[in-house]
Short mmCIF file of C-alpha atoms in Angstrom, two decimals:
data_model
loop_
_atom_site.label_atom_id
_atom_site.label_comp_id
_atom_site.label_asym_id
_atom_site.label_seq_id
_atom_site.Cartn_x
_atom_site.Cartn_y
_atom_site.Cartn_z
CA MET A 1 166.32 126.45 63.49
CA ASP A 2 165.25 127.56 60.09
CA GLU A 3 164.53 124.90 58.25
CA ARG A 4 161.31 122.55 58.75
CA ILE A 5 162.17 119.29 60.21
CA GLU A 6 161.48 116.83 57.13
CA LYS A 7 161.10 113.02 57.47
CA PRO A 8 160.08 111.05 54.36
CA MET A 9 156.21 109.99 54.75
CA ASP A 10 155.74 108.94 51.91
CA ILE A 11 157.12 105.58 53.07
CA PHE A 12 153.73 104.70 54.73
CA GLY A 13 152.14 105.30 51.52
CA SER A 14 151.72 106.96 48.48
CA ARG A 15 149.29 109.92 49.24
CA TRP A 16 152.28 111.11 51.01
CA GLN A 17 154.43 111.38 47.63
CA ASP A 18 155.13 115.28 48.18
CA HIS A 19 152.05 116.07 50.66
CA ALA A 20 153.52 119.76 50.67
CA VAL A 21 153.10 121.38 47.94
CA LYS A 22 149.93 118.92 47.00
CA LEU A 23 148.49 120.75 50.24
CA GLU A 24 149.94 124.37 49.49
CA GLU A 25 148.55 124.57 46.00
CA ARG A 26 144.63 123.04 47.04
CA TRP A 27 144.22 124.77 50.17
CA ARG A 28 145.43 128.24 47.93
CA GLU A 29 143.08 126.97 45.92
CA LEU A 30 140.09 126.33 47.90
CA VAL A 31 140.87 128.63 51.35
CA SER A 32 140.58 132.41 52.17
CA GLU A 33 141.32 134.89 54.67
CA GLU A 34 137.60 134.23 55.37
CA ASP A 35 137.83 131.35 56.14
CA ALA A 36 138.94 129.14 59.77
CA VAL A 37 140.38 126.25 59.26
CA ILE A 38 140.61 123.13 61.76
CA ILE A 39 143.53 121.56 61.91
CA PRO A 40 144.12 118.51 64.26
CA GLY A 41 146.86 117.47 65.36
CA ASP A 42 150.17 116.12 64.34
CA ILE A 43 151.51 119.16 63.62
CA SER A 44 155.33 119.15 63.36
CA TRP A 45 157.54 116.48 63.52
CA GLY A 46 159.51 118.92 66.20
CA LEU A 47 160.53 117.64 69.58
CA ARG A 48 161.05 120.97 71.26
CA LEU A 49 159.44 124.72 69.99
CA ASP A 50 162.81 126.14 67.55
CA GLU A 51 162.33 122.96 66.10
CA ALA A 52 158.64 123.35 65.26
CA ILE A 53 158.76 127.18 64.69
CA ALA A 54 159.23 126.72 60.67
CA ASP A 55 156.19 125.11 60.80
CA LEU A 56 154.05 127.12 62.27
CA GLU A 57 155.41 129.46 59.77
CA TRP A 58 154.74 127.50 56.73
CA ILE A 59 150.33 127.63 58.26
CA HIS A 60 151.39 130.89 59.47
CA ASN A 61 151.87 132.26 55.66
CA LEU A 62 148.62 130.04 54.07
CA PRO A 63 145.30 131.88 54.33
CA GLY A 64 142.72 131.72 56.69
CA ARG A 65 142.41 131.43 60.27
CA LYS A 66 143.61 128.12 61.63
CA ILE A 67 142.92 126.74 64.82
CA LEU A 68 145.19 124.72 66.46
CA THR A 69 144.58 120.94 68.31
CA LYS A 70 147.41 119.03 69.94
CA GLY A 71 148.80 115.47 68.33
CA ASN A 72 150.12 113.03 69.79
CA HIS A 73 153.72 113.73 68.36
CA ASP A 74 153.08 117.22 69.11
CA LEU A 75 156.27 116.74 71.61
CA TRP A 76 156.98 120.21 71.03
CA TRP A 77 153.55 121.55 71.83
CA MET A 78 154.14 123.25 76.27
CA SER A 79 152.48 126.75 77.17
CA VAL A 80 149.66 127.47 75.10
CA GLY A 81 149.97 130.79 76.45
CA LYS A 82 153.04 131.29 74.60
CA LEU A 83 151.98 130.09 71.39
CA ASN A 84 149.07 131.78 71.43
CA LYS A 85 150.76 134.45 71.09
CA MET A 86 153.39 133.74 67.96
CA HIS A 87 150.23 134.89 65.10
CA GLU A 88 146.99 136.55 65.82
CA ASP A 89 145.62 134.35 63.02
CA MET A 90 146.15 131.36 64.95
CA LEU A 91 144.41 129.87 67.46
CA PHE A 92 145.69 127.58 69.67
CA LEU A 93 142.98 125.59 72.31
CA GLN A 94 143.60 124.06 75.26
CA ASN A 95 139.70 124.02 77.57
CA THR A 96 139.07 126.28 76.10
CA SER A 97 136.63 127.61 72.18
CA ALA A 98 136.86 129.50 69.09
CA GLU A 99 133.93 131.59 68.00
CA VAL A 100 134.93 131.68 63.75
CA ALA A 101 131.25 132.95 62.44
CA PRO A 102 128.75 134.45 65.12
CA GLY A 103 127.38 131.52 67.00
CA VAL A 104 129.80 128.75 65.10
CA PHE A 105 132.12 127.53 68.19
CA ILE A 106 135.30 125.29 67.48
CA CYS A 107 135.98 123.38 70.47
CA GLY A 108 138.44 120.08 70.94
CA SER A 109 140.95 118.20 72.95
CA ARG A 110 143.98 116.02 71.87
CA GLY A 111 142.06 112.57 73.03
CA TRP A 112 143.23 109.64 73.51
CA ILE A 113 142.72 105.68 72.91
CA CYS A 114 139.15 103.95 74.10
CA PRO A 115 138.36 101.49 76.10
CA GLY A 116 137.64 98.68 74.08
CA THR A 117 140.96 99.14 72.05
CA ASP A 118 143.57 95.71 72.62
CA GLY A 119 145.94 96.71 75.31
CA PHE A 120 143.98 99.34 76.72
CA SER A 121 145.61 99.56 80.00
CA GLU A 122 145.91 101.61 83.80
CA HIS A 123 147.81 104.55 82.36
CA ASP A 124 145.72 104.86 79.16
CA GLU A 125 142.45 105.25 81.13
CA LYS A 126 144.93 108.16 83.44
CA ILE A 127 144.98 109.31 80.13
CA TYR A 128 141.84 109.04 78.41
CA LYS A 129 139.85 110.60 82.17
CA ARG A 130 141.94 113.84 81.95
CA GLU A 131 141.09 114.35 78.33
CA LEU A 132 137.36 113.29 78.64
CA LEU A 133 138.18 116.83 81.28
CA ARG A 134 140.28 118.63 78.85
CA LEU A 135 137.46 118.55 76.34
CA GLU A 136 133.88 118.80 78.92
CA PHE A 137 136.46 122.22 79.85
CA SER A 138 135.99 123.75 76.05
CA LEU A 139 132.90 122.77 75.80
CA GLN A 140 131.58 124.27 78.23
CA GLU A 141 133.52 126.89 77.84
CA ALA A 142 131.69 127.47 74.84
CA GLN A 143 128.00 126.69 76.02
CA LYS A 144 128.94 130.93 78.12
CA HIS A 145 127.82 132.02 74.67
CA ASP A 146 124.98 130.03 74.27
CA PRO A 147 126.06 128.71 70.67
CA LYS A 148 124.00 128.01 66.92
CA VAL A 149 126.51 125.72 66.07
CA ILE A 150 129.36 123.36 67.84
CA ILE A 151 132.27 122.25 65.99
CA ALA A 152 134.31 119.84 68.07
CA ALA A 153 137.91 118.97 66.50
CA LEU A 154 139.61 115.76 68.26
CA HIS A 155 143.68 113.81 66.92
CA TYR A 156 142.02 110.80 68.16
CA PRO A 157 138.64 108.96 66.73
CA PRO A 158 136.42 109.68 69.44
CA THR A 159 135.51 104.65 69.40
CA ASN A 160 137.63 102.68 69.42
CA ASP A 161 137.98 100.05 66.05
CA LYS A 162 135.02 98.49 67.18
CA MET A 163 132.78 102.48 66.73
CA GLN A 164 131.79 101.72 70.63
CA GLY A 165 130.66 104.99 72.34
CA SER A 166 132.62 106.69 74.49
CA GLY A 167 132.55 109.24 77.45
CA PHE A 168 134.15 111.16 74.30
CA THR A 169 130.99 110.53 72.55
CA GLU A 170 128.88 110.95 75.10
CA LEU A 171 130.48 114.37 76.20
CA LEU A 172 129.62 115.58 72.50
CA GLU A 173 126.38 114.31 72.44
CA LYS A 174 125.75 115.86 75.84
CA TYR A 175 126.85 118.60 74.40
CA GLY A 176 125.00 119.26 71.50
CA VAL A 177 127.71 119.10 68.84
CA LYS A 178 126.80 119.29 65.06
CA ILE A 179 130.08 117.73 63.81
CA CYS A 180 133.14 115.81 65.17
CA ILE A 181 136.25 115.73 62.76
CA TYR A 182 139.26 113.65 63.92
CA GLY A 183 142.61 112.29 62.44
CA HIS A 184 145.32 110.24 63.76
CA LEU A 185 144.29 107.19 61.17
CA HIS A 186 146.88 106.50 58.62
CA GLY A 187 146.14 104.28 55.44
CA ARG A 188 143.62 102.30 53.83
CA GLU A 189 143.07 99.82 56.55
CA ALA A 190 143.49 102.16 59.54
CA PHE A 191 140.64 104.57 57.73
CA LYS A 192 138.69 101.45 58.77
CA ASN A 193 138.36 102.12 62.30
CA GLY A 194 137.67 105.06 62.35
CA ILE A 195 134.03 105.87 62.59
CA LYS A 196 131.65 108.15 59.87
CA GLY A 197 128.82 109.28 59.44
CA ASN A 198 125.30 110.64 62.00
CA LEU A 199 125.49 108.78 65.30
CA ASN A 200 122.67 110.13 67.96
CA GLY A 201 122.89 113.36 66.20
CA VAL A 202 126.56 113.85 65.56
CA GLU A 203 128.23 114.00 62.06
CA TYR A 204 131.80 111.92 62.11
CA LYS A 205 134.50 112.64 59.79
CA LEU A 206 137.58 111.79 59.17
CA VAL A 207 139.59 114.60 58.97
CA SER A 208 143.77 112.76 57.64
CA LEU A 209 145.60 113.71 55.56
CA ASP A 210 145.67 111.07 53.28
CA TYR A 211 142.56 109.98 53.89
CA LEU A 212 141.82 113.88 52.29
CA GLU A 213 143.88 113.31 49.64
CA CYS A 214 146.29 116.27 50.93
CA THR A 215 142.78 118.27 50.31
CA PRO A 216 140.87 121.02 52.91
CA LYS A 217 137.74 119.29 53.26
CA LEU A 218 134.42 121.78 53.52
CA ILE A 219 133.19 121.34 57.13
CA TYR A 220 131.13 123.46 57.52
CA LYS A 221 129.08 127.15 55.67
CA GLU A 222 127.03 129.06 57.02
CA GLY A 223 123.17 127.20 56.61
CA ASP A 224 124.35 123.91 55.89
CA LEU A 225 122.61 123.41 59.51
#
């Protein structure tokens, strides 16, 4: 397949109008080849890797080193070993971490909906616990290197919509994470359901594409913390 799968994202609001064009323009304006760019999931509508290749190549051709975690719609994401052989400037995180500057590590996992969410089921509980393990594996891997700063990237928010603590927030605090970014929430009403600001020493930031209005957000620069 040699073309990106197109879906009419503007049905989700005006902020999605020509989102890919806007994002590329602003990315090229703001991001240098020396920067690390964190992409926390929902990367392609493709169902198989061959259907996602065009989207991944589009990302590859943009400036910077890209650190990618899995989203709930990334059904094409199979063998992380195979994915990590594609391009040197793209690292797909799964149970590992990435050092993007001396002492600065990115950790992460997909995450999942948290206990206390309406309709949380036994099935959700199993996935939630599995994602907690994956996040801890990632954090433990970073800890081996005596990190100065750990930034966590989740796809799902690390709390329920009531902003109650979870296993994810406990892990972030336990391992001294400074910043946690997440996506998944789209639309003005949904934006309200994501934790933002500082909680127990962790700074939480929502970075959904429409929340940021297609503009890459500076998360950390040397000397910030």
